[in-house]
């Protein structure tokens, strides 16, 4: 980690792999079984490490933009769902989120996962579900207080 910062979360296998909070990640070894047991996957092996200054809503905003952009539009759940998720996350990130947006995101992700022609649909849905599962408090905080729940940068 950078000096003075603590580990917050790790995405262990590329952008589609479910994020793991530090408390879980530090109990794992970097092998397929351990990461799978913790609820994620090693996937492409592209490891993303985030410290305590990183806003998880902003992280998900970036990921959701990528999947919206990459959707080829061939099947409806992915074509419509990736854009819908991105717009809802953007609304939350801009301080205009509604309490029901969190459940709405989970619902849209549920309706994408397992219902698309290729794996991009699942790849778009999994980060959303995992971010909300592990960092729901940050989404709620931003909706309720219009400010980010992160450590101050030095
Ligand atoms: S799931 Fe695959 S095939 Fe379907 S719209 Fe998305 S990118 Fe295209």
Short mmCIF file of C-alpha atoms in Angstrom, two decimals, residues 15 124 138:
data_model
loop_
_atom_site.label_atom_id
_atom_site.label_comp_id
_atom_site.label_asym_id
_atom_site.label_seq_id
_atom_site.Cartn_x
_atom_site.Cartn_y
_atom_site.Cartn_z
CA UNK A 15 -13.04 -6.20 -13.53
CA UNK A 124 -21.50 -6.74 -15.89
CA UNK A 138 -21.12 3.50 1.24
#
